[in-house]
């Protein structure tokens, strides 16, 4: 293995450091081969030896400390103190066999802590699983084959490919480099990209001057390279400074901040109500002695604990995480929680065409040259198919020569790899470049023969600004000269050409011939073919001499070539490729339209190609396509008007995307934007929801995005929007349930004390104070009804009409005014029904009864529990009937059954009867409680019916984008 790059005593670079050694020496030291890489078995052995390629983090907080965190809330601490005081009073008075009240309070505190701990642990596990899904990957050579593996599995000696837009996964020594530039600001503070080369450095060099090394965590912004991994994990430069990095704070989304504010406001309100209620009790009742005073105070604490939804953050995190996992199963990987809540309000999806709206299975269909055209059959990446020449009989020989030269140029100006995989064929690299290789194979151009004649020695990489790439090759047929082959956008490439290939001759390009070529290009585009131009040139003798030194290196390296290489080119022909629309994309566009979401196509392709595909997908029928050149000429106001009308943008670059996003946002749209390149990062960050391509996307675009499409499919975006809407709707559901139920408890206690005379409680207060419910009963209700039922509502299946509602208005809060109205209505129904049942069970009051206080409180206790369980069904929508989709969520029914069983235990188990001061109820009592409690369902159904009729009266506007509110 390699020696350490620094002396452990002095910290100075050692003579044996990788950057001071030739590539061959480094490869030998690491016992690896640049072409075959490591064997999988050897890689696994080294992984066991060196460990995973990850940075160590602070040791996780012990589980027992996480559990004790559940007891740090002030209200929970007050309950623990109350339990201790209750036990002390029992020790003094010994009025029961055991301190049942103290046991009950303490047991409920423990159970609540267990539930909170389990919910938080589940949320942590879900978040960890999602982080694993979005973990970085590396392109590596193993057993002679290039493949993609998790970057955490890299080991010293692995051969890795680095391309523009990649995040470097480990420290590595370059062995081949083509104009590679990396940004190392995170390590050196230098913001200007660093140009890399292969040659060894003779003396000691500072980190920023090690131009033959790439470092973990830095980003490749130009070119590509082959490198051998020299250090992983904590042995990397990044690893050595990892100890100075603090753990990033947990992400808090606007939704979570809003819920935090709601929770704090509720806490203040409930504390004020509890204080007012305690004051009212002291004023209205004859409270004497420490025991009675303590009972009143503990009631106030219990009411505050029950009414404040302290478990809300854990439930929200759990629901968000579970929803994100459901999205991941549908190939949409959420990188930032904020995207989940923003997806529900998306009004525009601005999508790339290739691979997102289309299959990204490029196939060459047509090659047009000076003497005619060639039609290629076959599909996909299998190099099998027929070639039909279309031209005059006299021109067949010339056409054949032009076809071979054009396909040779396309195959050489190429970085993809075609290889057999199982029963089929696969392309490693860009799909368009793969299709060009397949076309060359169909024409009989074999890689062995091409490699033998045209060995690559340099490259001018593709960039989105230049829209072309070139490679430089030796030519064994002309050893004294070099050959440049170029491919790119036809209009851009043609401007660099001075001649055209006709047969075996190069003839000057006339203005008329240029016009004919562009007309042929338009004709191909009108058939929905993506077009590329190919060209070549022979470098002058003096340029050949200047570049000849490159041929002497066994490990090839090319520095940055200036654009003067890409001039005086000979135009070889046009290549038309088909990338058929995805069959599911048209349905997804229609679904988005029904949901009030506008689809926009943004592509670098020809405007006519874009228009044909857009019409076929239903994005725009016969619509106008605006080009990047037109966008550059527009003022901000003109672009604002354009984006309101135009849904097709062609020949655009990433800067144009940024302007389109800004214009849409100025129009009030919530924009989801896709991207895959390095230069797409600004637009992805600027969009409300940045969406990176998981297959073709660069690491830079993924890092900038909020969401990654694992399958690069437009339909996945629409499915993610539907899931995002469902998640937000579910959060509103359990908020509606928790808040209305807790407000019902508060109103029951408050008005029970205030109306004690009217409901027959006051005459039973011979020993000081009598309350509608005991503190332990309130805590029990909170335990059995606020836990499992609320969580199962949070994972309710999406409503059938979730994509038939308009998007949620931008900036609308999670709790709307109409929601608050429904919450207080339900709370009022609960408290009224519970107090009426209590009144009917006791002597006196408005309804004459005959029961004891224990019986009356047990009846009220049971009625309030049943109210909350019926309320579960109400809470599933502010508009839709509770009977709609009644049995879709089996977990909800299981949770309700569990709550009923727990409550029955409190009613019939002797030990729990002592703890909660309950008595056994008969079947008739249960029927009364259930009948009264069901009123919350029927009355809420009536109010929803009124809302639905109001909405129906304004139904036309409701279906329009951004008009009206959804049912949740």
PDB file of C-alpha atoms in Angstrom, residues 63 155 196 282 345 464 470 544-545 664 812 819 822 825 830 840 923:
ATOM      1  CA  UNK A  63     -30.949   5.448  23.581  1.00  0.00           C
ATOM      2  CA  UNK A 155     -11.460   1.401  -1.356  1.00  0.00           C
ATOM      3  CA  UNK A 196      -5.767  19.214 -13.396  1.00  0.00           C
ATOM      4  CA  UNK A 282     -61.429  28.282  44.442  1.00  0.00           C
ATOM      5  CA  UNK A 345     -48.936  23.981  -4.032  1.00  0.00           C
ATOM      6  CA  UNK A 464     -24.026  23.723 -22.701  1.00  0.00           C
ATOM      7  CA  UNK A 470     -14.407  17.726 -30.270  1.00  0.00           C
ATOM      8  CA  UNK A 544       0.453  18.348 -35.331  1.00  0.00           C
ATOM      9  CA  UNK A 545       3.980  19.023 -34.157  1.00  0.00           C
ATOM     10  CA  UNK A 664     -43.015  32.400 -13.633  1.00  0.00           C
ATOM     11  CA  UNK A 812     -51.759  29.364   2.782  1.00  0.00           C
ATOM     12  CA  UNK A 819     -60.571  24.491   9.728  1.00  0.00           C
ATOM     13  CA  UNK A 822     -64.795  23.110  12.290  1.00  0.00           C
ATOM     14  CA  UNK A 825     -67.676  23.335  16.393  1.00  0.00           C
ATOM     15  CA  UNK A 830     -68.214  17.107  22.478  1.00  0.00           C
ATOM     16  CA  UNK A 840     -78.550  12.746  33.210  1.00  0.00           C
ATOM     17  CA  UNK A 923     -74.944  -2.502  27.987  1.00  0.00           C
TER      18      UNK A 923
END
